PDB file of C-alpha atoms in Angstrom:
ATOM      1  CA  MET A   1    -249.536 -65.050 -38.055  1.00 61.00           C
ATOM      2  CA  TRP A   2    -248.672 -64.572 -34.385  1.00 63.00           C
ATOM      3  CA  GLN A   3    -249.596 -68.122 -33.424  1.00 72.00           C
ATOM      4  CA  ARG A   4    -246.585 -69.484 -35.317  1.00 83.00           C
ATOM      5  CA  VAL A   5    -243.426 -69.918 -33.273  1.00 91.00           C
ATOM      6  CA  GLN A   6    -241.184 -68.588 -36.044  1.00 91.00           C
ATOM      7  CA  THR A   7    -243.076 -65.295 -35.989  1.00 92.00           C
ATOM      8  CA  LEU A   8    -242.354 -64.954 -32.295  1.00 94.00           C
ATOM      9  CA  TYR A   9    -238.675 -65.731 -32.862  1.00 95.00           C
ATOM     10  CA  LEU A  10    -238.468 -63.105 -35.595  1.00 95.00           C
ATOM     11  CA  ALA A  11    -240.363 -60.540 -33.500  1.00 95.00           C
ATOM     12  CA  ILE A  12    -238.041 -60.987 -30.514  1.00 95.00           C
ATOM     13  CA  SER A  13    -235.017 -60.789 -32.812  1.00 96.00           C
ATOM     14  CA  THR A  14    -236.342 -57.567 -34.347  1.00 96.00           C
ATOM     15  CA  ILE A  15    -236.954 -56.062 -30.916  1.00 96.00           C
ATOM     16  CA  LEU A  16    -233.426 -56.951 -29.769  1.00 95.00           C
ATOM     17  CA  ILE A  17    -231.903 -55.240 -32.798  1.00 95.00           C
ATOM     18  CA  ALA A  18    -234.216 -52.206 -32.554  1.00 95.00           C
ATOM     19  CA  VAL A  19    -233.267 -51.712 -28.904  1.00 94.00           C
ATOM     20  CA  LEU A  20    -229.616 -51.331 -29.926  1.00 92.00           C
ATOM     21  CA  PHE A  21    -230.451 -47.927 -31.435  1.00 91.00           C
ATOM     22  CA  PHE A  22    -231.196 -46.605 -27.938  1.00 91.00           C
ATOM     23  CA  LEU A  23    -228.794 -48.461 -25.634  1.00 88.00           C
ATOM     24  CA  PRO A  24    -225.100 -47.699 -25.083  1.00 86.00           C
ATOM     25  CA  LYS A  25    -222.526 -49.982 -26.654  1.00 82.00           C
ATOM     26  CA  ALA A  26    -219.815 -49.174 -24.138  1.00 79.00           C
ATOM     27  CA  ILE A  27    -218.823 -46.808 -21.387  1.00 81.00           C
ATOM     28  CA  VAL A  28    -215.543 -44.968 -20.882  1.00 78.00           C
ATOM     29  CA  GLU A  29    -214.417 -45.652 -17.310  1.00 75.00           C
ATOM     30  CA  THR A  30    -212.437 -42.462 -16.812  1.00 75.00           C
ATOM     31  CA  SER A  31    -215.231 -40.027 -17.647  1.00 78.00           C
ATOM     32  CA  ASP A  32    -218.338 -42.226 -17.270  1.00 72.00           C
ATOM     33  CA  SER A  33    -219.502 -41.143 -20.721  1.00 81.00           C
ATOM     34  CA  GLU A  34    -221.445 -43.600 -22.851  1.00 81.00           C
ATOM     35  CA  ILE A  35    -220.611 -44.640 -26.386  1.00 80.00           C
ATOM     36  CA  MET A  36    -223.767 -45.368 -28.368  1.00 82.00           C
ATOM     37  CA  PHE A  37    -224.187 -47.647 -31.369  1.00 80.00           C
ATOM     38  CA  THR A  38    -225.521 -44.590 -33.197  1.00 82.00           C
ATOM     39  CA  ASN A  39    -222.165 -42.791 -32.931  1.00 83.00           C
ATOM     40  CA  SER A  40    -220.863 -44.689 -35.962  1.00 84.00           C
ATOM     41  CA  VAL A  41    -222.378 -44.649 -39.450  1.00 91.00           C
ATOM     42  CA  ALA A  42    -221.343 -48.265 -40.031  1.00 90.00           C
ATOM     43  CA  TYR A  43    -223.337 -49.438 -37.015  1.00 90.00           C
ATOM     44  CA  ILE A  44    -226.377 -47.429 -38.092  1.00 92.00           C
ATOM     45  CA  VAL A  45    -226.264 -48.877 -41.618  1.00 94.00           C
ATOM     46  CA  LEU A  46    -225.846 -52.448 -40.385  1.00 93.00           C
ATOM     47  CA  LEU A  47    -228.615 -52.080 -37.808  1.00 94.00           C
ATOM     48  CA  ALA A  48    -230.960 -50.531 -40.393  1.00 95.00           C
ATOM     49  CA  VAL A  49    -230.291 -53.318 -42.919  1.00 96.00           C
ATOM     50  CA  ILE A  50    -230.887 -55.949 -40.246  1.00 96.00           C
ATOM     51  CA  LEU A  51    -234.132 -54.288 -39.169  1.00 96.00           C
ATOM     52  CA  VAL A  52    -235.410 -54.112 -42.746  1.00 96.00           C
ATOM     53  CA  LEU A  53    -234.566 -57.782 -43.328  1.00 96.00           C
ATOM     54  CA  ASN A  54    -236.230 -58.788 -40.057  1.00 95.00           C
ATOM     55  CA  PHE A  55    -239.364 -56.798 -40.914  1.00 95.00           C
ATOM     56  CA  ILE A  56    -239.514 -58.428 -44.346  1.00 95.00           C
ATOM     57  CA  ALA A  57    -239.134 -61.856 -42.747  1.00 94.00           C
ATOM     58  CA  LEU A  58    -241.706 -61.008 -40.102  1.00 92.00           C
ATOM     59  CA  PHE A  59    -244.436 -59.843 -42.459  1.00 92.00           C
ATOM     60  CA  THR A  60    -243.983 -62.239 -45.394  1.00 91.00           C
ATOM     61  CA  TYR A  61    -245.403 -65.221 -43.554  1.00 86.00           C
ATOM     62  CA  LYS A  62    -247.513 -66.237 -46.569  1.00 88.00           C
ATOM     63  CA  VAL A  63    -244.408 -66.619 -48.758  1.00 91.00           C
ATOM     64  CA  ARG A  64    -242.355 -69.091 -46.738  1.00 90.00           C
ATOM     65  CA  ILE A  65    -239.405 -69.308 -49.127  1.00 93.00           C
ATOM     66  CA  LEU A  66    -238.883 -65.524 -49.042  1.00 94.00           C
ATOM     67  CA  GLN A  67    -239.332 -65.538 -45.274  1.00 93.00           C
ATOM     68  CA  MET A  68    -236.724 -68.284 -44.905  1.00 94.00           C
ATOM     69  CA  ARG A  69    -234.216 -66.546 -47.124  1.00 94.00           C
ATOM     70  CA  THR A  70    -234.579 -63.154 -45.472  1.00 96.00           C
ATOM     71  CA  ALA A  71    -234.291 -64.702 -42.010  1.00 94.00           C
ATOM     72  CA  MET A  72    -231.048 -66.433 -42.984  1.00 95.00           C
ATOM     73  CA  LEU A  73    -229.720 -63.338 -44.765  1.00 96.00           C
ATOM     74  CA  SER A  74    -230.512 -61.310 -41.660  1.00 96.00           C
ATOM     75  CA  ALA A  75    -228.601 -63.829 -39.542  1.00 95.00           C
ATOM     76  CA  LEU A  76    -225.595 -63.503 -41.853  1.00 96.00           C
ATOM     77  CA  VAL A  77    -225.656 -59.705 -41.684  1.00 96.00           C
ATOM     78  CA  ILE A  78    -225.924 -59.944 -37.899  1.00 95.00           C
ATOM     79  CA  VAL A  79    -222.817 -62.148 -37.929  1.00 95.00           C
ATOM     80  CA  GLY A  80    -221.098 -59.319 -39.788  1.00 93.00           C
ATOM     81  CA  LEU A  81    -222.294 -56.846 -37.163  1.00 91.00           C
ATOM     82  CA  GLN A  82    -221.013 -59.043 -34.358  1.00 90.00           C
ATOM     83  CA  ILE A  83    -217.643 -59.398 -36.094  1.00 91.00           C
ATOM     84  CA  TYR A  84    -217.516 -55.611 -36.444  1.00 88.00           C
ATOM     85  CA  ILE A  85    -218.274 -55.245 -32.723  1.00 84.00           C
ATOM     86  CA  ALA A  86    -215.513 -57.764 -31.899  1.00 84.00           C
ATOM     87  CA  VAL A  87    -212.991 -55.948 -34.091  1.00 86.00           C
ATOM     88  CA  ASP A  88    -214.039 -52.644 -32.545  1.00 82.00           C
ATOM     89  CA  PHE A  89    -213.587 -54.164 -29.094  1.00 78.00           C
ATOM     90  CA  TYR A  90    -210.149 -55.532 -29.957  1.00 79.00           C
ATOM     91  CA  PHE A  91    -208.778 -52.251 -31.313  1.00 79.00           C
ATOM     92  CA  THR A  92    -210.200 -49.845 -28.719  1.00 72.00           C
ATOM     93  CA  HIS A  93    -208.476 -48.369 -25.716  1.00 65.00           C
ATOM     94  CA  ASP A  94    -208.299 -50.175 -22.402  1.00 68.00           C
ATOM     95  CA  GLU A  95    -210.516 -47.725 -20.553  1.00 74.00           C
ATOM     96  CA  ILE A  96    -213.597 -48.690 -22.595  1.00 77.00           C
ATOM     97  CA  VAL A  97    -215.891 -51.279 -21.019  1.00 79.00           C
ATOM     98  CA  TYR A  98    -218.461 -52.881 -23.309  1.00 79.00           C
ATOM     99  CA  ARG A  99    -222.004 -53.332 -22.092  1.00 84.00           C
ATOM    100  CA  PRO A 100    -223.855 -56.658 -22.220  1.00 86.00           C
ATOM    101  CA  TYR A 101    -226.062 -55.099 -24.907  1.00 86.00           C
ATOM    102  CA  ALA A 102    -223.246 -55.767 -27.363  1.00 82.00           C
ATOM    103  CA  LEU A 103    -224.249 -59.436 -27.118  1.00 87.00           C
ATOM    104  CA  PHE A 104    -227.817 -58.818 -28.318  1.00 92.00           C
ATOM    105  CA  PRO A 105    -226.772 -59.629 -31.908  1.00 92.00           C
ATOM    106  CA  LEU A 106    -225.666 -63.112 -30.793  1.00 93.00           C
ATOM    107  CA  MET A 107    -229.089 -63.742 -29.310  1.00 95.00           C
ATOM    108  CA  SER A 108    -230.666 -62.399 -32.478  1.00 96.00           C
ATOM    109  CA  ILE A 109    -228.583 -64.765 -34.640  1.00 95.00           C
ATOM    110  CA  PHE A 110    -229.755 -67.706 -32.545  1.00 96.00           C
ATOM    111  CA  LEU A 111    -233.408 -66.614 -32.839  1.00 96.00           C
ATOM    112  CA  ASN A 112    -233.153 -66.125 -36.609  1.00 96.00           C
ATOM    113  CA  ILE A 113    -231.693 -69.606 -37.032  1.00 95.00           C
ATOM    114  CA  LEU A 114    -234.498 -71.076 -34.912  1.00 95.00           C
ATOM    115  CA  ALA A 115    -237.029 -69.188 -37.044  1.00 94.00           C
ATOM    116  CA  PHE A 116    -235.376 -70.504 -40.220  1.00 94.00           C
ATOM    117  CA  ARG A 117    -235.636 -74.076 -38.963  1.00 95.00           C
ATOM    118  CA  SER A 118    -239.297 -73.636 -38.016  1.00 93.00           C
ATOM    119  CA  ILE A 119    -240.159 -72.096 -41.382  1.00 92.00           C
ATOM    120  CA  LEU A 120    -238.331 -74.917 -43.156  1.00 93.00           C
ATOM    121  CA  ALA A 121    -240.261 -77.510 -41.146  1.00 92.00           C
ATOM    122  CA  ASP A 122    -243.549 -75.825 -42.096  1.00 90.00           C
ATOM    123  CA  GLN A 123    -242.548 -75.706 -45.757  1.00 90.00           C
ATOM    124  CA  LEU A 124    -241.607 -79.382 -45.773  1.00 91.00           C
ATOM    125  CA  LEU A 125    -244.923 -80.251 -44.112  1.00 90.00           C
ATOM    126  CA  VAL A 126    -246.870 -78.313 -46.735  1.00 87.00           C
ATOM    127  CA  GLU A 127    -244.906 -79.919 -49.583  1.00 87.00           C
ATOM    128  CA  SER A 128    -245.434 -83.426 -48.209  1.00 87.00           C
ATOM    129  CA  ALA A 129    -249.149 -82.809 -47.762  1.00 84.00           C
ATOM    130  CA  SER A 130    -249.481 -81.496 -51.306  1.00 80.00           C
ATOM    131  CA  SER A 131    -247.584 -84.477 -52.698  1.00 77.00           C
ATOM    132  CA  LEU A 132    -249.932 -86.820 -50.806  1.00 72.00           C
ATOM    133  CA  ARG A 133    -252.937 -85.022 -52.288  1.00 75.00           C
ATOM    134  CA  LYS A 134    -251.373 -85.218 -55.733  1.00 74.00           C
ATOM    135  CA  SER A 135    -250.691 -88.951 -55.452  1.00 71.00           C
ATOM    136  CA  ARG A 136    -254.220 -89.542 -54.149  1.00 70.00           C
ATOM    137  CA  ARG A 137    -255.672 -87.717 -57.184  1.00 72.00           C
ATOM    138  CA  GLU A 138    -253.521 -89.793 -59.525  1.00 72.00           C
ATOM    139  CA  ARG A 139    -254.761 -93.052 -57.975  1.00 72.00           C
ATOM    140  CA  ARG A 140    -258.383 -92.044 -58.439  1.00 74.00           C
ATOM    141  CA  SER A 141    -258.016 -91.385 -62.143  1.00 65.00           C
TER     142      SER A 141
END
């Protein structure tokens, strides 16, 4: 499981999203108080859904089609999270400064897409090998 590159991509993506539960999203300059991702129910729900999808993709390595679909679905939900962060950034007050941690979802999207491509390449390799075996059996009979 861990020797596959897509598993490493999915594990790093899961870690990046899990870290967002504990890191501040932004800081208010006037009072130096931190705004956490866990201050909003919408962020908590989106982060929890993304984590569940990433865990499903991480541990269903024997069912490549399911792993591919959950990795891509996770990437799409992360896009929604990043859009929500951008909208939140646009409509907040000027004294709020966002932390670089708000860009972790972008890195996670990139890693999920790389994992999807690697899983797809593995699936195509398995299908081509099985079709070769099938054609070889047909020639023998």
